[in-house]
Short mmCIF file of C-alpha atoms in Angstrom, two decimals:
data_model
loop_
_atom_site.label_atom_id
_atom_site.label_comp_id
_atom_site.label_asym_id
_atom_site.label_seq_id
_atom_site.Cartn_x
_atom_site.Cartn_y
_atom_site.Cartn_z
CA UNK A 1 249.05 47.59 28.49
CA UNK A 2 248.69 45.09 31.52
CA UNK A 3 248.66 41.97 28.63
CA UNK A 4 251.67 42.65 26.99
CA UNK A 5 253.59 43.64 30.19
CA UNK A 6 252.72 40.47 31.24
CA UNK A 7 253.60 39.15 28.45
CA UNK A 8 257.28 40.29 28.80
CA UNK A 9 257.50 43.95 28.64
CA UNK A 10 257.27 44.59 32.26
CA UNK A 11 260.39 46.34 32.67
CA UNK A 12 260.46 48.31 29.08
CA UNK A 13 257.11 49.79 30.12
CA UNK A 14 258.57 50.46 33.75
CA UNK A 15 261.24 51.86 32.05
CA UNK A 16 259.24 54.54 30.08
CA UNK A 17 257.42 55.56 32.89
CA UNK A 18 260.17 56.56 34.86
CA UNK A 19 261.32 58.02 32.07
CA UNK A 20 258.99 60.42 31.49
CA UNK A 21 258.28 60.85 35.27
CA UNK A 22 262.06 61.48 35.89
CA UNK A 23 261.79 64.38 32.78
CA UNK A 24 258.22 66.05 34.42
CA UNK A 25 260.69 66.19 37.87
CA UNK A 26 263.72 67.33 36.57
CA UNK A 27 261.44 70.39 34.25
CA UNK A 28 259.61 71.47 37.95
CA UNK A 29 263.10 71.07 40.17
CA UNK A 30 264.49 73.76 36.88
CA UNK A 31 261.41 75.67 37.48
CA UNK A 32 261.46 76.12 40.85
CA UNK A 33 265.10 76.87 41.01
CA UNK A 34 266.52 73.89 43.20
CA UNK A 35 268.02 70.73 42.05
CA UNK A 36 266.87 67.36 42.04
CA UNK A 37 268.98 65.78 45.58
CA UNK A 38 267.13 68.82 47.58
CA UNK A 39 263.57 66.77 46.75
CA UNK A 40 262.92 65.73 50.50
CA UNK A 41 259.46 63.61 49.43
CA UNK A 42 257.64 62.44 46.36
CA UNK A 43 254.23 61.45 46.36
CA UNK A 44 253.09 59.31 43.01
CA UNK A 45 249.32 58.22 42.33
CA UNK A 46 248.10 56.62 39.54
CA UNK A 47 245.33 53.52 38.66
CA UNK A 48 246.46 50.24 39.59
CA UNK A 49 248.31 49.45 36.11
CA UNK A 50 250.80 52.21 36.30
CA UNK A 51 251.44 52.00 39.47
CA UNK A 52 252.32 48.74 39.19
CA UNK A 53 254.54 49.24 35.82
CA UNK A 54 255.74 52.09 37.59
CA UNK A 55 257.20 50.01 40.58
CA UNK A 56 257.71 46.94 38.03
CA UNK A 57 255.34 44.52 40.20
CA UNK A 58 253.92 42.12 38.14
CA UNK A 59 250.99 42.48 36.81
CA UNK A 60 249.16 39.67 36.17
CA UNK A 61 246.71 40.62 39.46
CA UNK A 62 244.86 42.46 36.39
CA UNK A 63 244.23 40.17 34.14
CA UNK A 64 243.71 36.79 36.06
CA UNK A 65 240.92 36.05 38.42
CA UNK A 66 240.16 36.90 40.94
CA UNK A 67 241.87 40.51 39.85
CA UNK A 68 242.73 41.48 43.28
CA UNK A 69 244.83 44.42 44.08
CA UNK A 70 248.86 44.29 44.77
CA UNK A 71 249.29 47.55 46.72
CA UNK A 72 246.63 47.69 49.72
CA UNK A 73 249.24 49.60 51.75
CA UNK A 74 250.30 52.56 52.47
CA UNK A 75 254.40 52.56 52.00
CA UNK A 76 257.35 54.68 52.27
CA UNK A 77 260.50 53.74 50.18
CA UNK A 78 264.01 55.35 48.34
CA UNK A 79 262.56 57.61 45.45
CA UNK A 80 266.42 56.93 44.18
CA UNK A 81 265.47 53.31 43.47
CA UNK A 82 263.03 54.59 40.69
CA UNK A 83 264.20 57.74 40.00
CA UNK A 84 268.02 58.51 40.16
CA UNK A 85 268.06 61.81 40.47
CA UNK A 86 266.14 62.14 42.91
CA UNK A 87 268.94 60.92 45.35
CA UNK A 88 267.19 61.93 48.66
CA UNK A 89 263.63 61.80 48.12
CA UNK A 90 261.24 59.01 50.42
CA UNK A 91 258.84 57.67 47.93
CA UNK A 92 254.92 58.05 48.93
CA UNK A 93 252.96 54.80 47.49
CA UNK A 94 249.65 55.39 48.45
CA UNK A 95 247.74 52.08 48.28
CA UNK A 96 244.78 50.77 45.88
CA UNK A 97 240.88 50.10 46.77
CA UNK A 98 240.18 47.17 44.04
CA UNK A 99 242.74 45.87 40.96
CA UNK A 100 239.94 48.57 38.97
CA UNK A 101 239.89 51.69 41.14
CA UNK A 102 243.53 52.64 42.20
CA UNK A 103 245.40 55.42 44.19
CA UNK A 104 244.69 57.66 41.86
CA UNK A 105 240.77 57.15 43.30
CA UNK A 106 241.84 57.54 46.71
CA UNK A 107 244.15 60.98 46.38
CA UNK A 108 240.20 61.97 44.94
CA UNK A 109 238.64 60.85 48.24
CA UNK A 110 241.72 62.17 50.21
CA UNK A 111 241.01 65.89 48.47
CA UNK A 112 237.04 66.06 49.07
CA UNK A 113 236.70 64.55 52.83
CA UNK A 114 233.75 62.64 51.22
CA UNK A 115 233.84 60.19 54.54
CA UNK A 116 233.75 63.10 56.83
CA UNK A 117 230.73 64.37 55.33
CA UNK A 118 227.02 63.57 55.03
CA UNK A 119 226.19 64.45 52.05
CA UNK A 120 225.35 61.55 49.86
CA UNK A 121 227.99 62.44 47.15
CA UNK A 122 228.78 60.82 44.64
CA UNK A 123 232.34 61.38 42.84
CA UNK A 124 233.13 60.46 39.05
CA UNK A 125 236.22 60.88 36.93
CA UNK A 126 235.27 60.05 33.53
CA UNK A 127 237.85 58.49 31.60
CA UNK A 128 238.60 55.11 29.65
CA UNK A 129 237.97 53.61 32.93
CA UNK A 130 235.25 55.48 34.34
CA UNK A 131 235.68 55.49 38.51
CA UNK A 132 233.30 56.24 40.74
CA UNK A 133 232.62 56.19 44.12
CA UNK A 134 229.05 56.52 45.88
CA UNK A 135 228.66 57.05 49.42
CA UNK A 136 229.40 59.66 52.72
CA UNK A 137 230.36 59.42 56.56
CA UNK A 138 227.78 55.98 56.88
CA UNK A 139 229.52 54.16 54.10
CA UNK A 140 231.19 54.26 50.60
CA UNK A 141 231.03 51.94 47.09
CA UNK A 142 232.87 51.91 44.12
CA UNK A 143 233.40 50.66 40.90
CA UNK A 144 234.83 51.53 37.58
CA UNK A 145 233.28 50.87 34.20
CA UNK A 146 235.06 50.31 31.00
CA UNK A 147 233.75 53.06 29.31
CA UNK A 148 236.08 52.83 26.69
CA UNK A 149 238.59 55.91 25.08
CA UNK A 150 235.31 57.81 22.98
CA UNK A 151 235.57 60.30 25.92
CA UNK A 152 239.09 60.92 24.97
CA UNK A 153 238.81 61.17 21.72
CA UNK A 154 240.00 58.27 20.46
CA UNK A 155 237.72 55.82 18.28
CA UNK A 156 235.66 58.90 17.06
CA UNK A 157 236.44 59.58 13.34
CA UNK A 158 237.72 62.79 13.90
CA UNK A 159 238.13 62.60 17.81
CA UNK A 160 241.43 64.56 19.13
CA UNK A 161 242.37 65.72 22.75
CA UNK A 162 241.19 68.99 23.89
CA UNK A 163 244.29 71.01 21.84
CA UNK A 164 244.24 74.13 19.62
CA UNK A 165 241.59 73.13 16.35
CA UNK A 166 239.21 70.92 18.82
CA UNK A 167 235.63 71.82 18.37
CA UNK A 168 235.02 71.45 22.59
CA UNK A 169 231.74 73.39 22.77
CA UNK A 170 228.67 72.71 20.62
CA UNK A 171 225.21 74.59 20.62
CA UNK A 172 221.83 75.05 18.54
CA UNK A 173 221.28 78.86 17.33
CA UNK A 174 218.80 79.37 14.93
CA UNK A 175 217.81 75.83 14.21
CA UNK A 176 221.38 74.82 13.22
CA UNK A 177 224.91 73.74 15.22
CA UNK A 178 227.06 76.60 15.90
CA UNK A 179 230.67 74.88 17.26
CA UNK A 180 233.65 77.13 19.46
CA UNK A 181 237.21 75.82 18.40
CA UNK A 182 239.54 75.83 20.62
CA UNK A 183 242.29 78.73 19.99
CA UNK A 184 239.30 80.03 17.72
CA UNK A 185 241.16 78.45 14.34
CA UNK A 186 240.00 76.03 11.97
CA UNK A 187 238.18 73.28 13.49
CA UNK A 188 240.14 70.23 12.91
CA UNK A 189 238.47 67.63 14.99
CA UNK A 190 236.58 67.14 18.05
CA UNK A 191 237.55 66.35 21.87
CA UNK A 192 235.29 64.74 24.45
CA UNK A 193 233.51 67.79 25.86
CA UNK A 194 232.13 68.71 22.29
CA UNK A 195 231.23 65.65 21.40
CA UNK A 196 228.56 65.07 24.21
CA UNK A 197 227.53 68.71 23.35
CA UNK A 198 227.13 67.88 19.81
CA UNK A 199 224.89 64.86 20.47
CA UNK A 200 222.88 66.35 22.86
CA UNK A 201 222.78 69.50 20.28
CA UNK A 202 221.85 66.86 17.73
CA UNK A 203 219.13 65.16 19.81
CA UNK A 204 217.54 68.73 20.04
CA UNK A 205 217.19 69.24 16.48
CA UNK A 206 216.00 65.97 16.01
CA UNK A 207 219.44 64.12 14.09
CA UNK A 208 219.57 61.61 16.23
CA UNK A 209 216.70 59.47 17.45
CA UNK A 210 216.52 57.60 20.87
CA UNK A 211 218.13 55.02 19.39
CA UNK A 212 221.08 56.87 18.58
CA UNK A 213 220.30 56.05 15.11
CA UNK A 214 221.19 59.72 12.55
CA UNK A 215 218.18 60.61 11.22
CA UNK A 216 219.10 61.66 7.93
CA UNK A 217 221.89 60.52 6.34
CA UNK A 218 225.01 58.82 7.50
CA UNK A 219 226.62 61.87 9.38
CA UNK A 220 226.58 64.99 11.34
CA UNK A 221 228.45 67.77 9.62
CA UNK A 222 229.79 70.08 12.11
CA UNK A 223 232.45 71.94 10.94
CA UNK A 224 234.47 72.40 7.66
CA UNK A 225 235.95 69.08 7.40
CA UNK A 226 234.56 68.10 10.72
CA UNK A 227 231.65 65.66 10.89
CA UNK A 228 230.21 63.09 13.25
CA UNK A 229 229.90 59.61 11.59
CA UNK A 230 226.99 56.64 13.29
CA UNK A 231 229.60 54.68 14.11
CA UNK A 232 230.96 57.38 16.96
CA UNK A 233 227.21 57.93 17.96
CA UNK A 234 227.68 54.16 18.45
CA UNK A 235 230.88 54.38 20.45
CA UNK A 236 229.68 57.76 22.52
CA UNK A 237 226.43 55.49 23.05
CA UNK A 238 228.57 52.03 24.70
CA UNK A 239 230.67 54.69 26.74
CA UNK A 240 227.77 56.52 28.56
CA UNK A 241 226.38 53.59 28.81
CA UNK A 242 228.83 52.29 30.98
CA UNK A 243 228.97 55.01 32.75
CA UNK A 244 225.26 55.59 33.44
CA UNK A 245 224.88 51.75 34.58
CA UNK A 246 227.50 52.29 37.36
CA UNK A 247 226.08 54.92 38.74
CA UNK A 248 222.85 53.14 38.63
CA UNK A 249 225.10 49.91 40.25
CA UNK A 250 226.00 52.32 43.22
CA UNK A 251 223.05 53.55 43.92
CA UNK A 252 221.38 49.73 44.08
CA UNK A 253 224.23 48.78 46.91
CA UNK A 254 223.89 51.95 48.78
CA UNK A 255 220.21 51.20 49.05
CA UNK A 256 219.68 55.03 47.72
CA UNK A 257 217.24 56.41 44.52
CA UNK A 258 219.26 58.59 42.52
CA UNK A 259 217.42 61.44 43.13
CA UNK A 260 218.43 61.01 46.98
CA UNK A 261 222.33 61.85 45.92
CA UNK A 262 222.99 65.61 47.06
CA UNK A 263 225.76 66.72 44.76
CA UNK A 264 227.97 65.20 42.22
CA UNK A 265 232.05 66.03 41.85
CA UNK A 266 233.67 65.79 38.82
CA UNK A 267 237.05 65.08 39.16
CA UNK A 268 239.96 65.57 36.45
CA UNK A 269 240.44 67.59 33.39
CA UNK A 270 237.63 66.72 31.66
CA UNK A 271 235.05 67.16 33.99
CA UNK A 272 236.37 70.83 34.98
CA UNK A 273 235.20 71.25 30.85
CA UNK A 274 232.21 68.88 30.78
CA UNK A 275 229.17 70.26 30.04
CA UNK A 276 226.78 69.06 33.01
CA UNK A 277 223.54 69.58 30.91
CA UNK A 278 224.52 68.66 28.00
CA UNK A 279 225.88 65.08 29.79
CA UNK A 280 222.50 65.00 31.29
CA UNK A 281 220.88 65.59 28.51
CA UNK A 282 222.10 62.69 26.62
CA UNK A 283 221.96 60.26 29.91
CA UNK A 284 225.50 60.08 30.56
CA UNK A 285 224.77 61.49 34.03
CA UNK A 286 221.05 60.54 34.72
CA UNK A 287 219.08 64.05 34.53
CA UNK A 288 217.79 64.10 38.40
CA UNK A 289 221.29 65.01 38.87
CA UNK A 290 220.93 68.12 36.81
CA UNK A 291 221.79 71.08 38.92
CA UNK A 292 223.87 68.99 40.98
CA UNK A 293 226.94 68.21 39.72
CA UNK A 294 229.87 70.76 39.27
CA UNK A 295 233.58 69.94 37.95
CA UNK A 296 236.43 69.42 40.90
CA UNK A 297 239.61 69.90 38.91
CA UNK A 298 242.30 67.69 39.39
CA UNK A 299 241.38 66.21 42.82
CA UNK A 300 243.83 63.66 42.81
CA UNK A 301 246.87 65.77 42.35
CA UNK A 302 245.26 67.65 45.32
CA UNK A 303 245.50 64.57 47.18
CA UNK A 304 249.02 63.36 46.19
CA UNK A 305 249.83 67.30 47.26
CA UNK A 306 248.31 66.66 50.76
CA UNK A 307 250.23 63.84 50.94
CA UNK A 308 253.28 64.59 50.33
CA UNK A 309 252.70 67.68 52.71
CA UNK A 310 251.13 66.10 55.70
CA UNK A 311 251.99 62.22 57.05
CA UNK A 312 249.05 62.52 58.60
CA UNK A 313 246.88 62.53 55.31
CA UNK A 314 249.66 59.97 53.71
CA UNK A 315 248.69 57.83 56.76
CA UNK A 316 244.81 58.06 56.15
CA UNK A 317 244.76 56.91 52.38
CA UNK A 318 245.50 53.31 53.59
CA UNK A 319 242.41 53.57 56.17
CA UNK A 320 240.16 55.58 53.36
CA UNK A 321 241.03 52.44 50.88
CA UNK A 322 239.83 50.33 53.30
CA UNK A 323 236.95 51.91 54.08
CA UNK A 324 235.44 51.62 50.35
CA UNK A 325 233.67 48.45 49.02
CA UNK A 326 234.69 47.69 45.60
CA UNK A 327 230.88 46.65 43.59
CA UNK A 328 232.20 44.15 40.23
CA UNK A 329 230.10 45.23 37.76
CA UNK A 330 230.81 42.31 35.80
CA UNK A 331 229.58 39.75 37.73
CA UNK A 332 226.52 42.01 39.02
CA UNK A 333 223.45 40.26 37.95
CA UNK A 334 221.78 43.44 37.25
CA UNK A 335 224.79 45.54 35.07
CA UNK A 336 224.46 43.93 31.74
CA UNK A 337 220.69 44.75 31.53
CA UNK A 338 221.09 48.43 33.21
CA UNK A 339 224.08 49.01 30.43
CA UNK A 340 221.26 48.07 27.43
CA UNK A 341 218.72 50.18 28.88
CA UNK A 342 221.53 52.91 29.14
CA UNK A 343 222.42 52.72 25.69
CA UNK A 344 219.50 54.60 24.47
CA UNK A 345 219.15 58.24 24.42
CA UNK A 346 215.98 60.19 26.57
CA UNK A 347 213.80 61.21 24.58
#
């Protein structure tokens, strides 16, 4: 997305957005029974490349060293300029932590108080970029990993979104996989949720080996139709991974073990489904954190809510963005070898 804006599609891409952001505000302004010019204050958050597109800045910040972020502050503007009819709305941009981790990232932090606690706590939102953010009241690190769109889906033979025919829960029963379908139909594919529940079903029964290599056969059937293939064992494998190794990255700048972190939130959608021991079991999340972790929701649209509610939380993203040290995972001499290591299943 970034390339080819910056390759001259900046303002068709900006245009789409605010497109399809105008549409979401004129469907809530018909819900709620008021029109658009009685919007007083909007309050947007997103990662660091829609943002930008969103506000048609350039971004070439993204792709270019030394990948730096455009928006580091916290700014008030004409929601008009962006979105028409919205005529007398002030536009909330809250700012960025790194050109990786954006304000979507900081609307999390805003939502769970992590600096006012001190808790070591570490917050993930699983994703295509994977963000996370290690720390409490002494001191915060992030980082995000390209975990790549297996999580979502996408890249997995029969990978789908969590929607009506996705197999999103997978258990053994009697030696064999038993799958729920969501809307209790026909399975017609898989989402993210069941397919970390399906490996971690598999490695149970002994399908898949430590390797990630299918022990009999080429695939997995799971469901009528439905099967897993080695090549998205191979793709579920790169994207925890990633994952794992950044947590592992964290913990080395924080100076912590992992067993030291106190609780785990997982933020968005996917992690309110995620099965925590299944994720464990497979080493997405590394198993001391078993019993720790437990799903958040949608924290940043809980922070982009407090936002637009109070100035006085609008006013403390820009200080909370500051406040976090952004960890590159790919120039950190120790990621590439963590990321091999985390490639492998437990045994």
């Amino acid at each position: 997305m970034a390339e080819s804006a910056a390759a001259g599609t900046l303002e068709e891409q900006s245009a789409l957005i605010r497109g399809c952001l105008g549409e979401i505000s004129r469907a809530l302004c018909r819900g709620a029974g008021i029109a658009p010019e009685e919007i007083g204050t909007m309050s947007v958050v997103g990662n660091p490349a829609m943002q930008q597109l969103f506000l048609s800045l350039p971004v070439d910040n993204l792709i270019t060293i030394p990948f730096r972020p455009v928006i580091t502050a916290a700014s008030v503007s004409e929601a008009a300029a962006y979105l028409p009819a919205l005529k007398n709305a002030a536009l909330l941009t809250v700012p960025d932590i790194s050109a990786y981790v954006g304000a979507d990232t900081v609307s999390c932090l805003l939502s769970t108080r992590m600096e006012e606690d001190s808790r070591l706590t570490l917050l993930v939102d699983i994703g295509t970029n994977g963000e996370m953010v290690l720390g409490n009241r002494e001191k915060m690190f992030c980082c995000a990993t390209a975990a790549g769109p297996a999580l979502e889906g996408a890249n997995i033979r029969f990978g789908m979104r969590a929607a009506p025919g996705a197999i999103d829960r997978v258990r053994v029963e009697n030696g064999r996989l038993v799958c729920h379908v969501i809307g209790e139909g026909e399975a017609r594919g898989i989402c993210g949720s069941g397919l970390i529940d399906a490996a971690a079903a598999a490695m149970d029964l002994g399908l898949v080996d430590k390797r990630g290599r299918i022990t009999d056969g080429s695939l997995i059937p799971l469901a009528d139709g439905v099967v897993l293939t080695q090549d998205d064992i191979r793709q579920l494998q790169s994207a925890k991974g990633a994952i794992a190794a950044g947590i592992a990255m964290l913990a080395e700048e924080y100076g912590a073990e992992i067993g030291a972190i106190d609780r785990v939130l997982l933020a968005g959608a996917f992690g309110s489904f995620l099965s925590v021991d299944s994720a464990c079991r497979i080493g997405l999340l590394p198993p001391a954190l078993r019993g720790k972790a437990a799903g958040i929701g949608n924290a940043a649209l809980t922070g982009a809510k407090l936002c637009a509610a109070r100035a006085e939380d609008f006013h403390r993203t820009e200080r909370l963005a500051r406040s976090v040290t952004s960890v590159e995972l790919a120039s950190h001499p120790h990621f590439q070898r963590s990321f091999a290591e985390n490639m492998y299943f437990p045994l």
